[in-house]
Each structure stands twice: as structure tokens, then as C-alpha cells.
Short mmCIF file of C-alpha atoms in Angstrom, two decimals:
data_model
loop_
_atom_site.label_atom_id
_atom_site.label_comp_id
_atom_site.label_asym_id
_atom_site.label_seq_id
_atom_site.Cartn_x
_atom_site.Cartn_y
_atom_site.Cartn_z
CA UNK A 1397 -21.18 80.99 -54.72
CA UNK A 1398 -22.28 79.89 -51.34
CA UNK A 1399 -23.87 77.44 -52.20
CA UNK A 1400 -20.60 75.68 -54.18
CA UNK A 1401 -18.66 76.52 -50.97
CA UNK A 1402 -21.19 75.06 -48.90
CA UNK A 1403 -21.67 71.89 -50.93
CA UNK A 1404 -17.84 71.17 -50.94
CA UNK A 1405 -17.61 71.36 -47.38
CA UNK A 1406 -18.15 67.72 -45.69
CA UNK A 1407 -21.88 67.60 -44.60
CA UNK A 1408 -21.27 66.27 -40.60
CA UNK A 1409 -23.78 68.41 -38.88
CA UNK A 1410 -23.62 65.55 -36.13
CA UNK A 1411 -21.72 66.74 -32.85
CA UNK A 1412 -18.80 64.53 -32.27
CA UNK A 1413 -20.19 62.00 -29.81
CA UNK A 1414 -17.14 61.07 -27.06
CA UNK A 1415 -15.56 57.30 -27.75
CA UNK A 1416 -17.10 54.67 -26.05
CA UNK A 1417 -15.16 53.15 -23.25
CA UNK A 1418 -13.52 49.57 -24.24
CA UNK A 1419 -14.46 46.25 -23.38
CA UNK A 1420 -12.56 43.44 -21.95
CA UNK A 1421 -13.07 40.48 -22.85
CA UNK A 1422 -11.93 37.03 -22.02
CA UNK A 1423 -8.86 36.87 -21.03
CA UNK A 1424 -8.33 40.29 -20.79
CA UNK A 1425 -8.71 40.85 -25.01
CA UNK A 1426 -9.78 44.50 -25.68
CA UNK A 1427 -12.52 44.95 -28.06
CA UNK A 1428 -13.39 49.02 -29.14
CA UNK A 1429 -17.05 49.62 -28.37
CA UNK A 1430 -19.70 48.97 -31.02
CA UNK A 1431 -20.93 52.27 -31.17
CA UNK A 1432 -17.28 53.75 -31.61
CA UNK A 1433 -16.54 51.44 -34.43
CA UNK A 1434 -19.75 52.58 -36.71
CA UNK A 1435 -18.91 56.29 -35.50
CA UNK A 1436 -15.49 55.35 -37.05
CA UNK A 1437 -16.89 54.29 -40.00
CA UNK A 1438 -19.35 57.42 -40.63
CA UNK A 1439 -16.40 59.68 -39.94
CA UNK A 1440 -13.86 57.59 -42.44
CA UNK A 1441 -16.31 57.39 -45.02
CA UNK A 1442 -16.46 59.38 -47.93
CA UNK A 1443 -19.09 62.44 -48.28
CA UNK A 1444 -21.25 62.29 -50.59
CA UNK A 1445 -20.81 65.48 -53.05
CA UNK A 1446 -23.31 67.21 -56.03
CA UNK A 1447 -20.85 66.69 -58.32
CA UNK A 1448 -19.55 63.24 -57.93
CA UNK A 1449 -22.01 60.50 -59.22
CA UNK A 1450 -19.80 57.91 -58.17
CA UNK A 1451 -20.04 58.60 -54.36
CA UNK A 1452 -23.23 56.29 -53.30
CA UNK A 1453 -21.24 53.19 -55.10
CA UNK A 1454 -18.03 54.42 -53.37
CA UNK A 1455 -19.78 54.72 -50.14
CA UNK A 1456 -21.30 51.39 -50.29
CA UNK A 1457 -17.61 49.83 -51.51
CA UNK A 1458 -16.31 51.12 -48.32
CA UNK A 1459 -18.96 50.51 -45.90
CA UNK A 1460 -18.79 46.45 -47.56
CA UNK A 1461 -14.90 46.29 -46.62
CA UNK A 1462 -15.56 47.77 -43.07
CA UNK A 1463 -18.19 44.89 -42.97
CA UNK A 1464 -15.78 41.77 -43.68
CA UNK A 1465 -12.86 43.97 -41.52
CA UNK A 1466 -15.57 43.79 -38.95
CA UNK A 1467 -16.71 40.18 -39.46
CA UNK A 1468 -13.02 39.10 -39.50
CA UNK A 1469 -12.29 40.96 -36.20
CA UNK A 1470 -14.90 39.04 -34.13
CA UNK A 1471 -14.09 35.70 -36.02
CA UNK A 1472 -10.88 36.53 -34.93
CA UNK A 1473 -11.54 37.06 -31.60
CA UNK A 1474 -14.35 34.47 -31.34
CA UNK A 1475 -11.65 31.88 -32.30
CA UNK A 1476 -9.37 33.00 -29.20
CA UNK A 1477 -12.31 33.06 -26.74
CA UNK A 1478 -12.93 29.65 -28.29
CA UNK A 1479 -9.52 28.55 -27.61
CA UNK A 1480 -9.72 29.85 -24.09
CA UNK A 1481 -13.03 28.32 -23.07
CA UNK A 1482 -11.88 24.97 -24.78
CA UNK A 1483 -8.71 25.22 -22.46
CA UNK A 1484 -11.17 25.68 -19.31
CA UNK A 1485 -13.56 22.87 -20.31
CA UNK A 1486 -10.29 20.63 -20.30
CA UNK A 1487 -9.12 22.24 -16.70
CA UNK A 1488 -12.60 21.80 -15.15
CA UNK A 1489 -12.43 17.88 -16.83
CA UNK A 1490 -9.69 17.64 -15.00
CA UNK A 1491 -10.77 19.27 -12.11
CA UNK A 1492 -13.48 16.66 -12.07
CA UNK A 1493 -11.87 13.65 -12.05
CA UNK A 1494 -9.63 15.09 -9.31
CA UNK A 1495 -12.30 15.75 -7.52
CA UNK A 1496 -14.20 12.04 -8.30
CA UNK A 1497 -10.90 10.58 -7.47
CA UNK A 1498 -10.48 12.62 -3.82
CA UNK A 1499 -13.91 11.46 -3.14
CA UNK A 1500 -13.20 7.83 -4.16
CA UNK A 1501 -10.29 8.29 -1.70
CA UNK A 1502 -12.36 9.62 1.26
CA UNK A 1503 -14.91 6.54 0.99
CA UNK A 1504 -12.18 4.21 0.89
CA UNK A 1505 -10.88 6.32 4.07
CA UNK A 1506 -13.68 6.24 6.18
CA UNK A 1507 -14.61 2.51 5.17
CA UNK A 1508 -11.04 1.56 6.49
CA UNK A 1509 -11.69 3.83 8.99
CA UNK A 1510 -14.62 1.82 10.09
CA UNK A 1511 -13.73 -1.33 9.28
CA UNK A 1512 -10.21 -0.34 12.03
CA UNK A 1513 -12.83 1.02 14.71
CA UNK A 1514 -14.80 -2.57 14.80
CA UNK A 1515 -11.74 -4.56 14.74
CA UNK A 1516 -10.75 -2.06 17.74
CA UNK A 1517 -13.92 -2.92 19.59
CA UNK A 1518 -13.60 -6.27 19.13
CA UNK A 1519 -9.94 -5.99 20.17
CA UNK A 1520 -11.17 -4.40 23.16
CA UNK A 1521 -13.45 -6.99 23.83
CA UNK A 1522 -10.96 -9.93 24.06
CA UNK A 1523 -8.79 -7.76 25.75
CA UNK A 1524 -11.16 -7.31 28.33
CA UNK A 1525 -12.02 -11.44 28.55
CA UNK A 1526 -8.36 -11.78 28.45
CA UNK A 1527 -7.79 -10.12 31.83
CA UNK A 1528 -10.81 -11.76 33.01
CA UNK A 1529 -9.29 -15.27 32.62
CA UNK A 1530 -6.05 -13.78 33.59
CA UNK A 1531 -7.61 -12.71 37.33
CA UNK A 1532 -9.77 -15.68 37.64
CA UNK A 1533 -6.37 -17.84 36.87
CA UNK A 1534 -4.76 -16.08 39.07
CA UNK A 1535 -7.56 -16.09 41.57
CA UNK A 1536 -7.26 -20.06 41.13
CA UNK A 1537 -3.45 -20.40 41.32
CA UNK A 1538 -3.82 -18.19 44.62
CA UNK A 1539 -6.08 -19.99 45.96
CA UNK A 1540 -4.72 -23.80 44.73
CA UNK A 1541 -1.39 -22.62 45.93
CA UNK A 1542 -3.00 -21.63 49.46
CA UNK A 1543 -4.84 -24.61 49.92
CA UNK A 1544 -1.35 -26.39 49.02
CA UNK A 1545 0.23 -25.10 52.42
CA UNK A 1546 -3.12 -25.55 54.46
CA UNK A 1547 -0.43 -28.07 56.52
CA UNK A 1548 2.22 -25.44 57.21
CA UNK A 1549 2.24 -22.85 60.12
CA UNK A 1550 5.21 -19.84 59.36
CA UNK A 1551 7.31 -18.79 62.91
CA UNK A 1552 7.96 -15.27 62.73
CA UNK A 1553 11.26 -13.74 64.78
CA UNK A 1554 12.80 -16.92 65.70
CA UNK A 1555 16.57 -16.42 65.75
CA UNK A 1556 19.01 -16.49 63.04
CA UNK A 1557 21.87 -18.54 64.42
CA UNK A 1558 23.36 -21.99 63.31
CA UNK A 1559 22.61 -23.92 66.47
CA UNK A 1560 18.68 -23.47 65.48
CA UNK A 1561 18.72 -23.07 61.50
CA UNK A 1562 20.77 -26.61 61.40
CA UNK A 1563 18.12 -28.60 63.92
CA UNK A 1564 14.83 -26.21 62.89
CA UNK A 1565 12.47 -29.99 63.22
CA UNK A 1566 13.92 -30.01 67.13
CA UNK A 1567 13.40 -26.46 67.67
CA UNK A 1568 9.67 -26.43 66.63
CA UNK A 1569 8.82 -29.24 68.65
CA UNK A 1570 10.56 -27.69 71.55
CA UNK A 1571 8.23 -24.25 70.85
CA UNK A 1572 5.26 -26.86 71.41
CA UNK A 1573 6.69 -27.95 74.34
CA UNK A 1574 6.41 -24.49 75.78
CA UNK A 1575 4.12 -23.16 74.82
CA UNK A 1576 1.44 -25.64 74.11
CA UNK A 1577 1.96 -29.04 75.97
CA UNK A 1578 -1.75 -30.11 76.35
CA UNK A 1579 -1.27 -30.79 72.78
CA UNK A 1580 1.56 -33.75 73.74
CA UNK A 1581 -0.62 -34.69 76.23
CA UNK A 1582 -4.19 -35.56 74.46
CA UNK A 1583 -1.85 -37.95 72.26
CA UNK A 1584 -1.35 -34.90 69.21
CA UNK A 1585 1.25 -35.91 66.45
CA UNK A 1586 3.52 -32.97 66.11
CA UNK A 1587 5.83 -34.32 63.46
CA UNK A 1588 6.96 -32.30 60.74
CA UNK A 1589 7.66 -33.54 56.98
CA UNK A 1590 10.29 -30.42 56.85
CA UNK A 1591 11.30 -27.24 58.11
CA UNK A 1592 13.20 -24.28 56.41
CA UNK A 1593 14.27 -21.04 56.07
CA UNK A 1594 12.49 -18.38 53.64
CA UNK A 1595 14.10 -16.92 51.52
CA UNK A 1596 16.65 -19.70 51.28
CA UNK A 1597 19.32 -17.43 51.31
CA UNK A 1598 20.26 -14.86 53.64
CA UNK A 1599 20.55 -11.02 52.93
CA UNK A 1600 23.41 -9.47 54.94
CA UNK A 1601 21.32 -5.97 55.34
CA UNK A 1602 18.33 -7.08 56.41
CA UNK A 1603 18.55 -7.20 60.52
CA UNK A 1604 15.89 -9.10 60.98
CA UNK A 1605 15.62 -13.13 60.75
CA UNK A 1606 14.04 -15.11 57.99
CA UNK A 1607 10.65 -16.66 58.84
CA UNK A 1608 10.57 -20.16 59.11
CA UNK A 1609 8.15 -22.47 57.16
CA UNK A 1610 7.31 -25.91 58.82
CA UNK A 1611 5.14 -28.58 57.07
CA UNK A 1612 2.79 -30.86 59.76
CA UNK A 1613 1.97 -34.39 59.14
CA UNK A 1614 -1.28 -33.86 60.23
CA UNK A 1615 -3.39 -30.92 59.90
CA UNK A 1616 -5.62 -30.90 62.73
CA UNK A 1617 -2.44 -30.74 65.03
CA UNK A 1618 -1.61 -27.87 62.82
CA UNK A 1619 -4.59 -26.06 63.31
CA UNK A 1620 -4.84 -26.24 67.64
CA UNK A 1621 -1.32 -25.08 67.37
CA UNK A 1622 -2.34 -21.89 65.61
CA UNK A 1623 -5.33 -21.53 67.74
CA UNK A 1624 -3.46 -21.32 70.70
CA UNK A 1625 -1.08 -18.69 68.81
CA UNK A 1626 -4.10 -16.51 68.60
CA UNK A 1627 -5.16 -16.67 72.25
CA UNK A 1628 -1.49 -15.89 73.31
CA UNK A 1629 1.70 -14.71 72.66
CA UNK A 1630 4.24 -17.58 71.99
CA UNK A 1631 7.76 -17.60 72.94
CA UNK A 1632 10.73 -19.85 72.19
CA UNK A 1633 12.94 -19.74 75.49
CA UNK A 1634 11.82 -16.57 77.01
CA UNK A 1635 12.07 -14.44 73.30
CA UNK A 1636 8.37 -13.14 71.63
CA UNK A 1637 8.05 -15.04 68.57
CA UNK A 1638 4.84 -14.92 66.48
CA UNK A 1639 2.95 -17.97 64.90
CA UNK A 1640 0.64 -17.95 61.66
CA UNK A 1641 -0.90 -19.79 58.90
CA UNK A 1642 0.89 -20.29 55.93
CA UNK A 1643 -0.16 -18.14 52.75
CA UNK A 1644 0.86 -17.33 49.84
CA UNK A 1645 2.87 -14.11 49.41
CA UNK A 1646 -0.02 -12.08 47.77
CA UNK A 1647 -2.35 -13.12 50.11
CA UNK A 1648 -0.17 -12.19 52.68
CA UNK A 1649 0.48 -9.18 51.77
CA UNK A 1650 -3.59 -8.40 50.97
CA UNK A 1651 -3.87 -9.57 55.05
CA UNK A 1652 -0.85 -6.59 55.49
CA UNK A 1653 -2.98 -4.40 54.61
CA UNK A 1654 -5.31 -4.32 57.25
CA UNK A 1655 -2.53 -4.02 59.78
CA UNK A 1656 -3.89 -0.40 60.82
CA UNK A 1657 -7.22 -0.73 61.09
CA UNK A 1658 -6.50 -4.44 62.88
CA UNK A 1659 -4.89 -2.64 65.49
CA UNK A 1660 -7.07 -0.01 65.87
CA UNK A 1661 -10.23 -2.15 66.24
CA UNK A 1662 -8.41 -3.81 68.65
CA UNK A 1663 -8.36 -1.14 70.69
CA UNK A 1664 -12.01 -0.52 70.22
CA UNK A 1665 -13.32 -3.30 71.56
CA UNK A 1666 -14.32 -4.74 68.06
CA UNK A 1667 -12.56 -8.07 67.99
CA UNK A 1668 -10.95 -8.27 65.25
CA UNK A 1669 -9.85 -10.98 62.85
CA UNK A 1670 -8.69 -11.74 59.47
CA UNK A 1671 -10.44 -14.64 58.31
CA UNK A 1672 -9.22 -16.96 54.88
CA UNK A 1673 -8.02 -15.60 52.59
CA UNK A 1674 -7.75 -11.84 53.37
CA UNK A 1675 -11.27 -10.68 54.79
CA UNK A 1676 -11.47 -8.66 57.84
CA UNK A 1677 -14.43 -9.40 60.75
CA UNK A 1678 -15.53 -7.50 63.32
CA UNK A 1679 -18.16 -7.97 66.34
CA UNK A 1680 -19.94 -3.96 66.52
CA UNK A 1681 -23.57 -3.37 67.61
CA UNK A 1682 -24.17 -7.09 68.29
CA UNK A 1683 -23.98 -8.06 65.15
CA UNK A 1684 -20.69 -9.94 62.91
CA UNK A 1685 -19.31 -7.81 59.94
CA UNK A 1686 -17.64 -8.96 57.51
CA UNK A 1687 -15.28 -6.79 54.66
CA UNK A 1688 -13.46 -8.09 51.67
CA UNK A 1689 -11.81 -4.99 50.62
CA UNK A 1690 -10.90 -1.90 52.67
CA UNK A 1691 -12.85 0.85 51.03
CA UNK A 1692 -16.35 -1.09 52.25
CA UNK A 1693 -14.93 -1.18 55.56
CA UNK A 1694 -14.29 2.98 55.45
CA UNK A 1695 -17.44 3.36 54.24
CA UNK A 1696 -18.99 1.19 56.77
CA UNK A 1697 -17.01 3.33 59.58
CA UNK A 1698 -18.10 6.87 57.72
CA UNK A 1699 -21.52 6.04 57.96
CA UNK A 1700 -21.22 5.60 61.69
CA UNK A 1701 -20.75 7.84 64.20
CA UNK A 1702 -19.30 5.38 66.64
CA UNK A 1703 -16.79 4.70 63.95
CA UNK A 1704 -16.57 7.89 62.05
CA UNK A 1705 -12.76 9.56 62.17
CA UNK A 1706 -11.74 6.97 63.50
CA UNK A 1707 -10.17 4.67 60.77
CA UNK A 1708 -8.49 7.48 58.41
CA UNK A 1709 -5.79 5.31 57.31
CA UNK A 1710 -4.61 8.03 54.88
CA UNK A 1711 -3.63 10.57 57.82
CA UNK A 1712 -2.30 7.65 59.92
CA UNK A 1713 0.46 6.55 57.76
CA UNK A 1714 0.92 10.57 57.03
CA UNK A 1715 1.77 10.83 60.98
CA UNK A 1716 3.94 7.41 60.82
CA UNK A 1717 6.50 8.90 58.10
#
């Protein structure tokens, strides 16, 4: 009798084993673990009993249909994880030929790139021969337009009144006169082609008078005139007037520039003079020096202690404003 009972109860002397933890798949798909699926099948299947023949074929029936479920399943899900990974391979095509075409787009970059930084150099190039012609045209207008008034002497402070601007040819013959009359009498022609005012017309707020610009027919008569200017101080009936070459206004205002330190190597004892067409000279140690721009003469005067503090144009026009 125990042994029917026993027989008809379901032989599972196997301890329950715990359910196997999931899998996720691509995409996130959950899958039941292998092992959980054939303890699933064990469990669901029938027993075999004594008294049923029939159970082995039954069995097998059932473990056949868990097969194909099975099979199905994973053809199931092998056809969405083919789907998926078909859907990447397209992305990452994509992805690709993005990325060829950003490349493509980088070369062409940095070839324009490079082709712009030679034109740039070679831009830079002209530009610098460009001002190079531009100076030495400059240089040679300058100088053409200098040598184009090597005839002319310009009177500084004579008098703006009507009596002198309307007869300025009698007035600088006069100046001679006074000031320089060995010149009239070693047989000197001190004719003048023409005489005028500069700037031709006259500005109300300026209190000083225009200079006056007088052409010589003949230029060594021209040039003992100006000599004596620099031995002595001219005058034009008792009143300081001032008498130098003719320049042009850049060049005159290059000789400006020297004004200072003019005047304060004339007070040194250096002899001083501007020479053509702005260069300063001076007589120190015994020897002639000659400077074209004022930073070589300020280093000349640094480097000697004779001359050293002495020249600092920088905290002289500080003290004069």
C-alpha cells in the first residue's frame, strides 16, 4: 500500500533550485535564463508513472513542443537583434560618410587656409616695397623740390603792413643795404625774380607776420647774403629780423627739431650748425660730428660724460609747458 501511494506521488526528489536572474539583451529585450527555462520544462513535464505506458511517448511529445517553442523564441528574438544591428550598421554608414565628408572639409580648410597665408606674405611683401618706393619718392620730391628753391632766401619777422607787403622787391634790397653793403660794392646783382608773402593769405589770429619768400637772379649773391645772416643778426630799420635758406616745409620742420639741442650746444661751446637738408654738426674733442637723426646724437651725448644730462630733451620741453 505504500508502495501505490508512493508511486503516485510525482518523483521530484530534486530541491527546487532558485530562478536564474534574466538577461538583457539588445536593446534592452529580456530573455529568462537558460537554466530556468529547462528547470521549467522538468517541472511542467509529465511524471512518468508504473501504470501508464504511454508516459515516455508523452514525455518526449512535450519535451519536442518545448523544443520548437524554444527554437521559435530565439528566432524570434534573433530576428529583432538582427533588425537592431542592421539599423546600427546603417547609422555607423552614415556616421562614416559624415565623418569622410568633415574630413574632406578640414583639408579643403587648411589648404585655403594656406593658400590665404602665402597670398598674405606676399601681400606683405609688396606692401613693404610699396612704402619703400613711397619714402624714396618722397625722399626725391623733397629733395627735387629743395633743390628747386636753392635761389630763394625766406625773411622771418619782417612786418605785416601795406607800405612793405605792396613794395616787398624794394624792401629786400633796402635789408641789403643795411645790413650787407660790401655786397653792392664788389659789383653783386641783388635782383629778385619775385617776392611774396607765405601763406598767401592772412590769418586774423595769428599775431605774428607771414614770412616772406624772395627768389634771386643769381645764386651766388644768394648764398653771401645768407652767410652774412649767420655771422650776425640782421635788421630791417632798427627791428631783429631773421634770414634763412629756403626749404621745403618738411624739411623745415625736420631742422625744427633740433631747436633745443641747437641752443644748448650753443651754449656749450660746440658750434653748432644744421647743415642741408636737416643734419646737425658739431665741433667737440677736436674732432667734426655729424648726426642725421636725433636719437644718434643722444646716444652720442649718453656715452659722454662731458655731454651726459645734458641734452634730455624729454625733461626740457616737460619744464617749458
Amino acid at each position: 500500500m505504500e508502495n501505490s501511494t508512493e508511486a503516485q506521488k510525482p518523483q521530484n526528489t530534486k530541491k527546487n533550485k532558485k530562478k536564474g536572474a534574466t538577461l538583457d539583451t539588445f536593446y534592452g529585450a529580456k530573455i529568462q535564463n537558460t537554466e530556468q527555462i529547462e528547470d521549467n520544462i522538468k517541472e511542467n513535464a509529465p511524471k512518468p508513472s508504473k501504470g501508464n505506458g504511454n508516459s515516455p511517448q508523452t514525455y518526449e511529445e512535450f519535451e519536442s513542443e518545448m523544443t520548437k517553442k524554444m527554437e521559435a523564441f530565439w528566432e524570434e528574438k534573433l530576428e529583432i537583434m538582427q533588425k537592431k544591428f542592421t539599423h546600427l550598421q546603417n547609422r555607423y554608414d552614415e556616421t562614416e560618410k559624415e565623418n569622410q565628408a568633415l574630413k574632406a572639409r578640414i583639408r579643403q580648410l587648411e589648404d585655403n587656409d594656406r593658400v590665404k597665408e602665402q597670398e598674405l606674405i606676399k601681400q606683405s611683401q609688396n606692401t613693404k616695397k610699396l612704402e619703400e618706393n613711397i619714402k624714396y619718392l618722397t625722399d626725391k620730391v623733397i629733395d627735387l623740390e629743395n633743390r628747386g628753391r636753392r635761389d630763394n632766401l625766406r625773411i622771418i619777422g619782417l612786418p605785416e603792413k601795406p607800405e612793405i607787403n605792396t613794395k616787398l622787391d624794394m624792401v629786400i634790397q633796402d635789408i641789403i643795404k643795411e645790413n650787407c653793403p660790401e655786397i653792392l660794392e664788389q659789383g653783386g646783382n641783388i635782383a629778385t625774380d619775385r617776392a611774396h608773402r607765405t601763406p598767401s593769405t592772412l590769418n586774423p589770429q595769428k599775431t605774428t607776420p607771414r614770412n616772406v619768400i624772395a627768389k634771386f637772379q643769381s645764386y651766388q649773391t644768394k648764398e653771401k647774403i645768407l652767410q652774412e645772416a649767420r655771422k650776425r643778426q640782421f635788421r630791417y630799420k632798427g627791428m631783429p629780423i631773421r634770414v634763412t635758406q629756403d626749404l621745403a616745409s618738411s624739411t623745415l620742420n625736420d631742422r625744427k627739431a633740433w631747436n633745443m639741442i641747437f641752443r644748448k650746444a650753443r651754449e656749450l661751446g660746440l658750434q653748432p650748425r644744421i647743415s642741408y637738408p636737416a643734419k646737425l654738426t658739431i665741433y667737440f674733442q677736436g674732432k667734426v660730428w655729424a648726426f642725421n637723426k636725433i636719437e644718434d646724437f643722444q646716444l652720442f651725448a649718453k656715452k659722454r660724460p662731458e655731454l651726459c644730462g645734458k641734452f634730455d630733451t624729454e625733461n626740457q620741453r616737460a619744464m617749458n609747458t
